[in-house]
Short mmCIF file of C-alpha atoms in Angstrom, two decimals:
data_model
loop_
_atom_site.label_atom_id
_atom_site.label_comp_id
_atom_site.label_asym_id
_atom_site.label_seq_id
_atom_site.Cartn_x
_atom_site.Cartn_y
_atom_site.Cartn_z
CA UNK O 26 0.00 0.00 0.00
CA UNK O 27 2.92 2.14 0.99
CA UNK O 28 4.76 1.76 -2.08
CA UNK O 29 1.61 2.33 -4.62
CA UNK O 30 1.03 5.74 -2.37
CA UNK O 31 4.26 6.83 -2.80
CA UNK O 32 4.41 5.64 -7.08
CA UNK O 33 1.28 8.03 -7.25
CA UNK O 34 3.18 10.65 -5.55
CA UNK O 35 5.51 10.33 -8.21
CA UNK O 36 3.47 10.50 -11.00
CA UNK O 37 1.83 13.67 -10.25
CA UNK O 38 5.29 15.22 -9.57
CA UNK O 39 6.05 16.44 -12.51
CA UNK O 40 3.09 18.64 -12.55
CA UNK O 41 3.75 20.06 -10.12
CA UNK O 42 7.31 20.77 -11.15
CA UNK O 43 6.07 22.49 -14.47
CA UNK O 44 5.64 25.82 -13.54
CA UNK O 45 6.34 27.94 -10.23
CA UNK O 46 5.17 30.13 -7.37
CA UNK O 47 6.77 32.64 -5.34
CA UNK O 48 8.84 31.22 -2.52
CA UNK O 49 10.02 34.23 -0.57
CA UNK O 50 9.77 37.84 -0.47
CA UNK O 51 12.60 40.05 -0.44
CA UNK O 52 12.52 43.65 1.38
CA UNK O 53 15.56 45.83 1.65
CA UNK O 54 17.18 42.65 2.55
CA UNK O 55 15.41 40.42 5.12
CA UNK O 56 13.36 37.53 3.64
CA UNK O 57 10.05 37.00 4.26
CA UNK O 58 8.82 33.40 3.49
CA UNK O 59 5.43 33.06 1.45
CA UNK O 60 2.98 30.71 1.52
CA UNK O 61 3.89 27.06 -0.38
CA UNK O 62 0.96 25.77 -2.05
CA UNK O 63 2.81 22.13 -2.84
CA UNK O 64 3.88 21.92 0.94
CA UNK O 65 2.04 23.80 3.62
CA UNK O 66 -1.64 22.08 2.34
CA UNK O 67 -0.12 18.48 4.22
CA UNK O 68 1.18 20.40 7.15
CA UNK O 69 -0.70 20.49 10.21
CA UNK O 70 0.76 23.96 11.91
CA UNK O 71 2.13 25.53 8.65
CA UNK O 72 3.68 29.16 9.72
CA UNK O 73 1.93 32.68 9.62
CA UNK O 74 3.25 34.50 6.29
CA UNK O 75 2.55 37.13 4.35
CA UNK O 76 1.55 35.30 0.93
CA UNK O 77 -2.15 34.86 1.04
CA UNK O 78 -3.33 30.86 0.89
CA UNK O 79 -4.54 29.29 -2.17
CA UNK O 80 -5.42 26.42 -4.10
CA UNK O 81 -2.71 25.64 -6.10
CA UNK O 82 -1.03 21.79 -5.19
CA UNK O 83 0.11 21.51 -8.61
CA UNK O 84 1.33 25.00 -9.36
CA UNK O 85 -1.26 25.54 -11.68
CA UNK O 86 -2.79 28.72 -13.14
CA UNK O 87 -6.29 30.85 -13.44
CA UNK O 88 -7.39 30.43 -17.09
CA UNK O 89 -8.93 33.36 -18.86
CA UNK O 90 -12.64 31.40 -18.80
CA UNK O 91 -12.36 32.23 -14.71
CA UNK O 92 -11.22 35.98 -15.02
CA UNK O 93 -14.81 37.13 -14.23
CA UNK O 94 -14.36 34.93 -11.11
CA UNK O 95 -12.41 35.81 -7.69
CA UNK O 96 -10.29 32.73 -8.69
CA UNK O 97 -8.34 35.48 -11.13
CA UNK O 98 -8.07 37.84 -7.71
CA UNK O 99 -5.10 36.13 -5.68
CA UNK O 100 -5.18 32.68 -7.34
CA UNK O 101 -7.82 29.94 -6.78
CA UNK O 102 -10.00 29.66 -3.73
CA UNK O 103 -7.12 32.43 -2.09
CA UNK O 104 -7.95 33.82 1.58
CA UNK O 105 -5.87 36.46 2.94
CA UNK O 106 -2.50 36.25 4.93
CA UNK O 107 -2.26 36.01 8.64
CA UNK O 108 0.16 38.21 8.58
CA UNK O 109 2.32 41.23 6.64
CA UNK O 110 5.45 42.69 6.46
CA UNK O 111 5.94 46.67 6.87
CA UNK O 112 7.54 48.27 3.94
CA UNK O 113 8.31 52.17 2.99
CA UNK O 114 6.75 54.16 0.10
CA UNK O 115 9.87 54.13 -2.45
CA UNK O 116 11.08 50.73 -1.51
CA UNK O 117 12.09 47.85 -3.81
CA UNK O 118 10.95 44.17 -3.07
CA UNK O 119 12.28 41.63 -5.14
CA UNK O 120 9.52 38.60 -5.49
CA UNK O 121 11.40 35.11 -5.80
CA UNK O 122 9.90 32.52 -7.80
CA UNK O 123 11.07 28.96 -6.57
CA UNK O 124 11.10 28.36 -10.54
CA UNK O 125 9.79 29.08 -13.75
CA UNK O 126 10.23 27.65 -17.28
CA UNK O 127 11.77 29.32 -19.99
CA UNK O 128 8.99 28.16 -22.61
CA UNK O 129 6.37 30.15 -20.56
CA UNK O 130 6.63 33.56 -22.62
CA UNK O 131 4.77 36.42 -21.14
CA UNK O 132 4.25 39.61 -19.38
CA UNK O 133 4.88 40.47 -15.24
CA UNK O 134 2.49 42.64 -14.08
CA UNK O 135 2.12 44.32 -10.65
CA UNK O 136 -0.55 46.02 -8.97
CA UNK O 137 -1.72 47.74 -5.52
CA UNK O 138 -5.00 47.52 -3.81
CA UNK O 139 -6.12 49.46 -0.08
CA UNK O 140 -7.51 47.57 2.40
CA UNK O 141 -9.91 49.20 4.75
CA UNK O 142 -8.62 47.99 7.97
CA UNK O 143 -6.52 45.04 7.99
CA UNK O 144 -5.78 43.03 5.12
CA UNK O 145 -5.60 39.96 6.86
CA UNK O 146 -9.30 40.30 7.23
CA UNK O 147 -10.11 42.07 3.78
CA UNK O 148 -12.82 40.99 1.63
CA UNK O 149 -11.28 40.32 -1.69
CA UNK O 150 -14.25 40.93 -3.90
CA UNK O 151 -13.85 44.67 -2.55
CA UNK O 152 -9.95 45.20 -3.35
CA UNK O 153 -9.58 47.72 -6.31
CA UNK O 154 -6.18 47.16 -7.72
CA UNK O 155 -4.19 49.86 -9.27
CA UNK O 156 -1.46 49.23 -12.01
CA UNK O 157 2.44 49.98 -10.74
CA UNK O 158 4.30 48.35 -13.34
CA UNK O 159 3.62 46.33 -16.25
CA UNK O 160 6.65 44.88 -18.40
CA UNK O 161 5.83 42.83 -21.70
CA UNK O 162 7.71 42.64 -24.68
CA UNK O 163 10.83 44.50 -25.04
CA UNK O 164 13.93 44.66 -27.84
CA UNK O 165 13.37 40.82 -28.71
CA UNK O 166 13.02 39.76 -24.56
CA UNK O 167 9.92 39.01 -22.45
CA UNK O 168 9.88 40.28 -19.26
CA UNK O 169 9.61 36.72 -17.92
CA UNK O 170 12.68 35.93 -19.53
CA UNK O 171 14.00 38.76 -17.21
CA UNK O 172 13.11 37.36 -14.24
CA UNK O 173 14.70 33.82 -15.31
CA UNK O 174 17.50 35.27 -16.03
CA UNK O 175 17.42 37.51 -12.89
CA UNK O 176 17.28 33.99 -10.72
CA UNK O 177 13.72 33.52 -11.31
CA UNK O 178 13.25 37.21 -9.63
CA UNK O 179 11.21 40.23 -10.04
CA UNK O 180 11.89 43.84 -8.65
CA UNK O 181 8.82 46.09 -8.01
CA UNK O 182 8.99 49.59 -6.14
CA UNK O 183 6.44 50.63 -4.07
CA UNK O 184 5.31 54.33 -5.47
CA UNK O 185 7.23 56.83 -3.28
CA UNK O 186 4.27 59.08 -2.78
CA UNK O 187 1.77 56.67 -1.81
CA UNK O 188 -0.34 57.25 1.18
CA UNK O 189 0.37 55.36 4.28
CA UNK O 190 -1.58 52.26 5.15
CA UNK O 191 -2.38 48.42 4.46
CA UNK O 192 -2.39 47.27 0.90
CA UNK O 193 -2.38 43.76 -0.80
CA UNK O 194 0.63 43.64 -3.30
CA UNK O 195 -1.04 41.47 -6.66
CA UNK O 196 2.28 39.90 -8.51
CA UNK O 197 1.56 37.89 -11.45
CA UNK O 198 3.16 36.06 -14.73
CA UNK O 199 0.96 35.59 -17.37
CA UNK O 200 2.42 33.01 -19.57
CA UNK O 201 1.08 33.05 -23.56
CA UNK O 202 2.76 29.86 -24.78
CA UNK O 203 -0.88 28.68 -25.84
CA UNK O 204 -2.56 32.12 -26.11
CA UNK O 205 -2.76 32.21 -29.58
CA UNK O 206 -5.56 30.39 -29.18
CA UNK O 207 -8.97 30.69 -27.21
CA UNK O 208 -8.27 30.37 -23.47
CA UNK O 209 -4.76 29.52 -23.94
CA UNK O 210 -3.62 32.04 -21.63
CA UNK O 211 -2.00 31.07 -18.33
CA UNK O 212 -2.08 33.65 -15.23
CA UNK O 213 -0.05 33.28 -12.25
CA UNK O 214 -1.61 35.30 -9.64
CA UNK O 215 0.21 36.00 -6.32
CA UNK O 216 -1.16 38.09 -3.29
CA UNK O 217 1.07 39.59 -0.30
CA UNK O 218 -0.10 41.67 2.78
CA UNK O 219 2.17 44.96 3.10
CA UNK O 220 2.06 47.68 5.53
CA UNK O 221 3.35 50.64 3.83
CA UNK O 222 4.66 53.32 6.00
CA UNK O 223 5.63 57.10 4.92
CA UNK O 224 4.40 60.59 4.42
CA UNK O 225 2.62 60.69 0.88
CA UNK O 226 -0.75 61.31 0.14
CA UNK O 227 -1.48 59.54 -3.37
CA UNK O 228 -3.96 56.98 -3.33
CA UNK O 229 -4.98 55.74 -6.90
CA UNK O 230 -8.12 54.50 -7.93
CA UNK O 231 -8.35 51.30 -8.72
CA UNK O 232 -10.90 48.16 -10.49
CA UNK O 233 -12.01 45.20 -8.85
CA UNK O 234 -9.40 41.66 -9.42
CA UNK O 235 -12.76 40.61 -11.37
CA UNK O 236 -12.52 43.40 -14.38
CA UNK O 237 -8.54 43.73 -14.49
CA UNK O 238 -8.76 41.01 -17.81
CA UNK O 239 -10.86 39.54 -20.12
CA UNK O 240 -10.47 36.38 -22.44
CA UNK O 241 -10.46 37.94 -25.65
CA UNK O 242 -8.21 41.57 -24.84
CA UNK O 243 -5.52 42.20 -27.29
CA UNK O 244 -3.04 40.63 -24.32
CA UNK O 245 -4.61 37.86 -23.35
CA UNK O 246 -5.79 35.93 -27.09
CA UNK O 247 -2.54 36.98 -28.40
CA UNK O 248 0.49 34.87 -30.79
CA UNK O 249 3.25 35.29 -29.64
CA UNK O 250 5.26 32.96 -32.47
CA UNK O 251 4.59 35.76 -35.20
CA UNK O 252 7.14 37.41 -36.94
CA UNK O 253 6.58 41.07 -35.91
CA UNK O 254 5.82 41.65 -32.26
CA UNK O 255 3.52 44.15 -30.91
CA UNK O 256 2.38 43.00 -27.20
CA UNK O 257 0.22 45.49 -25.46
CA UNK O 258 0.67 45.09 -21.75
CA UNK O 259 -3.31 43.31 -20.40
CA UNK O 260 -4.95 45.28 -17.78
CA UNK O 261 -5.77 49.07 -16.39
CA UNK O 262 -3.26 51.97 -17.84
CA UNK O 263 -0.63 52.62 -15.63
CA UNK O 264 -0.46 54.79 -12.10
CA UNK O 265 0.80 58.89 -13.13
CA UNK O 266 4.44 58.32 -12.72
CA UNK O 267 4.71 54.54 -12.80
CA UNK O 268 7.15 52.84 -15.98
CA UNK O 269 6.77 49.09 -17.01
CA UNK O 270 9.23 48.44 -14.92
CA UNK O 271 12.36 49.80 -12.97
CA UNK O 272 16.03 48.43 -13.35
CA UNK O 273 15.84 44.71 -12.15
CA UNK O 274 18.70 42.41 -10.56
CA UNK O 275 19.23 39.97 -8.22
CA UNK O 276 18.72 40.89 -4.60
CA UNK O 277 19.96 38.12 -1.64
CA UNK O 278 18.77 38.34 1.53
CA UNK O 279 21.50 39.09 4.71
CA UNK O 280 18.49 38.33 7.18
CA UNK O 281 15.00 36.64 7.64
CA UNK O 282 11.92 37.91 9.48
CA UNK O 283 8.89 36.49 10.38
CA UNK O 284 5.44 38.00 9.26
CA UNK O 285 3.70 40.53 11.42
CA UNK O 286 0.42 39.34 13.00
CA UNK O 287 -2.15 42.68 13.71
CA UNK O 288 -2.54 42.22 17.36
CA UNK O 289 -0.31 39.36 18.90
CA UNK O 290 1.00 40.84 21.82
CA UNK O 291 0.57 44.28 21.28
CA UNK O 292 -0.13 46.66 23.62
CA UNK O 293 -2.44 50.17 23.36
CA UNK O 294 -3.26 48.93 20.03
CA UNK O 295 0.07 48.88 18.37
CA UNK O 296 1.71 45.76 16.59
CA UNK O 297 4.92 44.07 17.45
CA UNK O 298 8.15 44.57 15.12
CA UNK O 299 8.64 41.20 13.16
CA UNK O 300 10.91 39.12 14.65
CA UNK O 301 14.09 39.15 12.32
CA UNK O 302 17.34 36.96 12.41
CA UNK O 303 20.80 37.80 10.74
CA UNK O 304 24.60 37.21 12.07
CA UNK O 305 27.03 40.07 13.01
CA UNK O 306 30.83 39.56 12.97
CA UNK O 307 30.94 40.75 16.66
CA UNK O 308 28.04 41.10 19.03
CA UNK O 309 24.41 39.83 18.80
CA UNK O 310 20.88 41.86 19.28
CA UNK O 311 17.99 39.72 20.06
CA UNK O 312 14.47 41.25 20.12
CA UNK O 313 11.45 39.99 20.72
CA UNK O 314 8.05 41.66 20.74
CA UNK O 315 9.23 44.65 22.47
CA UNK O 316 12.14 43.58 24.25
CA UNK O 317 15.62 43.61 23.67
CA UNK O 318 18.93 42.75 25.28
CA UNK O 319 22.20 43.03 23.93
CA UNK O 320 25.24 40.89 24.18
CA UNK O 321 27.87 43.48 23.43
CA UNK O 322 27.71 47.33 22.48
CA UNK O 323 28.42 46.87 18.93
CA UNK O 324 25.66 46.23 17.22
CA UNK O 325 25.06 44.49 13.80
CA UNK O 326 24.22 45.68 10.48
CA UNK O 327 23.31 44.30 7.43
CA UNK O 328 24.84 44.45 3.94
CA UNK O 329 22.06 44.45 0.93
CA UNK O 330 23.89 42.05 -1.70
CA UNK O 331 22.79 42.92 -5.32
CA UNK O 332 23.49 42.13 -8.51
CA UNK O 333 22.31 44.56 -11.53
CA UNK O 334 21.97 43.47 -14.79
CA UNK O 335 20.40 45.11 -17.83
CA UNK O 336 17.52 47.28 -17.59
CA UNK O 337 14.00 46.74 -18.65
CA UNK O 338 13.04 49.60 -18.82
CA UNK O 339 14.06 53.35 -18.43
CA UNK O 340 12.32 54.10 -15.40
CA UNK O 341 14.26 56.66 -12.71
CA UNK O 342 15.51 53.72 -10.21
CA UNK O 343 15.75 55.33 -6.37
CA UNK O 344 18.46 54.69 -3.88
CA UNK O 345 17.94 51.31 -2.42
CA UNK O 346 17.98 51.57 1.44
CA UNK O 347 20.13 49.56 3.51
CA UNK O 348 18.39 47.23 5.87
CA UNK O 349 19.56 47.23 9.57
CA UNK O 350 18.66 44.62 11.30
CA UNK O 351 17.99 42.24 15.01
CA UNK O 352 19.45 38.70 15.23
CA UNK O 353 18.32 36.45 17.61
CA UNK O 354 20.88 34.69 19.42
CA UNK O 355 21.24 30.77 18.91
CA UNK O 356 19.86 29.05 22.02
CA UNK O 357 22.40 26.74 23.88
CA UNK O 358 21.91 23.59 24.51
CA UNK O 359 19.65 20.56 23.31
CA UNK O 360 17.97 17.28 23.50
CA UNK O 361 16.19 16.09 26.58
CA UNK O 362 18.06 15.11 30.00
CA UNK O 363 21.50 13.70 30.16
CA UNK O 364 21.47 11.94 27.74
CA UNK O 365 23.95 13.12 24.85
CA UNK O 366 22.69 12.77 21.27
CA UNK O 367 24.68 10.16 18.08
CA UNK O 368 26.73 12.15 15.47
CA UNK O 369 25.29 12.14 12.64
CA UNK O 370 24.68 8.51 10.86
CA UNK O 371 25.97 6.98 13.79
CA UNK O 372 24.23 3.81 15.67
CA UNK O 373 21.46 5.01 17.80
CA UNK O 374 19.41 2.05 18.72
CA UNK O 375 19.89 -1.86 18.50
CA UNK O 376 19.63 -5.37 20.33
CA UNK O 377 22.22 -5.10 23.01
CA UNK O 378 23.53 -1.56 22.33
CA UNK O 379 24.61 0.39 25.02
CA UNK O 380 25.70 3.53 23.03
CA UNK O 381 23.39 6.69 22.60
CA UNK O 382 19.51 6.37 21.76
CA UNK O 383 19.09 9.91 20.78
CA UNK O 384 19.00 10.06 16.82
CA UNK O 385 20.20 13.10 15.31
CA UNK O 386 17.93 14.24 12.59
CA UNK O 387 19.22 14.43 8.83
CA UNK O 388 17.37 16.53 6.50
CA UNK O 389 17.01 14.11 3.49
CA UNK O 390 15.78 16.37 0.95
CA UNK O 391 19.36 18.86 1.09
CA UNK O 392 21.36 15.76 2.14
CA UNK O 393 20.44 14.37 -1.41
CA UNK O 394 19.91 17.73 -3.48
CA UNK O 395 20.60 21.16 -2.61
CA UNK O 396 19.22 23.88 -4.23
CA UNK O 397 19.06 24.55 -7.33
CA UNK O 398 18.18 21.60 -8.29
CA UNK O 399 14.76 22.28 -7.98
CA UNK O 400 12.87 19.33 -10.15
CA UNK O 401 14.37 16.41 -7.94
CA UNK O 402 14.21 18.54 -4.49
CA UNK O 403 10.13 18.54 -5.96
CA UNK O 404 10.57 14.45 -5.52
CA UNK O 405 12.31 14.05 -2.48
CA UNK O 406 9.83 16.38 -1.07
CA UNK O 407 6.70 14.37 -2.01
CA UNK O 408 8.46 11.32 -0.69
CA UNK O 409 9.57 13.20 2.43
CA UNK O 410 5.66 13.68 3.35
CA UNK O 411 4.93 9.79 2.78
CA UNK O 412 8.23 8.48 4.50
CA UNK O 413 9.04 10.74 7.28
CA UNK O 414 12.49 9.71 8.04
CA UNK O 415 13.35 11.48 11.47
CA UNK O 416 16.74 9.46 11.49
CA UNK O 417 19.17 6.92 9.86
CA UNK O 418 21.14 5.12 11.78
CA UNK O 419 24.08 2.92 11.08
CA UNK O 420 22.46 -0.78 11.26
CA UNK O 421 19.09 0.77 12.28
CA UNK O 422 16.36 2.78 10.14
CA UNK O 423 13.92 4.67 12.70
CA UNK O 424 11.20 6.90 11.99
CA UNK O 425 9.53 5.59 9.44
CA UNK O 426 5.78 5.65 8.94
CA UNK O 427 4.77 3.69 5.75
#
């Protein structure tokens, strides 16, 4: 039973390895992680993020029969975030896709919608999303060729003079591999909670997720195999100000944080700072909802790591802000009374053995394939839900459910 479970794991692997989502979100620096629609489904505590949850096991797409439906909102069946990150009017976020294959032609599009209150409570039928970049077809390259090239990343801006508040960032691929014909389109729809803070006063207008498309505009039914190439960009017009797209490169994260939850332990009404995790040469700043302590006086910064390559567009790229930031401090110590744990693939258990009985844990999945080998990690990862190998032991396999 166990091993016809696990061959129709296998067979459904590869699609979910044929297209992408976004894996992580990028600001100034510190990585946020977003939600994993091939993982966090089979997980029974999965963590608060700010990528709103959807319906999407296979990394599939909204097709443009279901644009008049909230499906083509946030993705299928999506319900907001638990939680957000806090951002600044003029700052850059770079969206990381975990993949995304280079036969899936298309346009990036990003938009901006208000919430009226919290997001992580908005109604998505009432979000009116306003255009802040829109990159197609450029000098012979598609701006999803871009963000392969770029990593499998994407670099929006947040408008520098919008008005403070919560708003639901809309990030989306459309691909138009099969868009020369009716409903051949793909869109890739992603949603993420923000908290923009700053001292502007713009606030676009906006259209409901359900009129942003329609199956037969000039960018949706569209061939993209003909000779001369004309795409115009699907969707609204442009903010005033906004270009296709700013300068885009590669942007690693020096530090993670976790999402911001509206309320969890605040007090007088305020929320807590995210919780946020990087490693200083000398010294170490742990804080924690509203308290800190510090090991030393120095205390640690953070270097933004970027890589620029060509330009999409010609769009006016601001300063990008360096991102200063806690760690928290490793805790000492582990494992559970006296007893001291096996090195790793040592003998842990046995008739007659006398040595340690605490396994030590291997992570099978980057044991066997680190990143990027993304297709096989896809695998392992399915199998890693059916087999749960907590340890391997030499002479002794433990931990496994089948």
């Amino acid at each position: 039973m166990a091993r016809k479970s696990i061959l129709t794991a296998l067979a459904g692997a590869s699609l979910v390895a044929a297209h992408g989502h976004v894996s992580k979100v990028i600001v100034n620096g510190v990585e946020y992680q977003n939600y994993d629609p091939t993982s966090f489904p089979y997980n029974s505590n999965p963590p608060t993020v700010i990528g709103w949850t959807i319906d999407q096991k296979d990394n599939g797409f909204v097709s443009p029969d279901a644009f008049g439906t909230p499906d083509i909102i946030c993705h299928k069946s999506a319900t907001p975030a638990g939680g957000h990150a806090t951002v600044k009017a003029g700052d850059k976020i770079s969206l990381q896709w975990d993949q995304w294959p280079d036969s899936h032609k298309g346009p990036v599009i990003d938009y901006l919608a208000a919430c009226d209150g919290d997001c992580e409570t908005v109604d998505k039928t009432a979000l009116k999303f306003f255009k802040i970049d829109g990159a197609g077809y450029d000098k012979g390259v598609w701006a999803a060729d871009t963000l392969v090239k770029d990593g499998n990343s994407w670099l929006v801006q947040i408008p520098e003079d919008l008005k403070p508040g919560n708003y639901v960032l809309r990030h989306e691929i459309m691909a138009l591999h099969s868009a020369g014909q009716a409903n051949g389109a793909q869109a890739y729809p992603q949603c993420f909670n923000l908290k923009v803070e700053g001292s502007g006063s713009n606030l676009p207008s906006g259209v409901p997720g359900t009129e942003l498309y329609k199956a037969t505009d000039a960018g949706i039914l569209f061939d993209i195999y003909k000779n001369d190439i004309s795409y115009p960009v699907p969707g609204p017009a442009l903010i005033a100000g906004a270009a296709s797209s700013i300068q885009q490169s590669s942007m690693a994260a020096t530090a993670t944080a976790s999402a911001t939850v509206p309320g969890a332990g605040a007090t007088g009404g305020s929320s807590p700072a995210p919780a946020t995790t990087t490693t200083a040469a000398a010294g170490v700043t742990t804080t924690a909802a509203g308290a800190t302590t510090t090991s030393q006086a120095q205390a640690p910064t953070t270097t933004l790591a970027t890589s620029t390559k060509a330009a999409t567009t010609s769009a006016p790229a601001s300063s990008q802000a360096q991102a200063t930031t806690t760690a928290t401090a490793p805790a000492s110590g582990s494992g559970s009374g006296s007893q001291a744990a096996q090195t790793k693939w040592g003998q842990c258990g046995g008739n007659g053995w006398t040595g340690p009985t605490a396994c030590t844990y291997i992570d099978i999945i980057s044991t066997i394939c680190p990143r990027p080998c993304y297709r096989l990690r896809y695998y392992l990862a399915l199998l890693h839900f059916l087999v749960p190998v907590r340890a391997i032991c030499q002479g002794n396999l433990a931990g496994v459910a089948v």
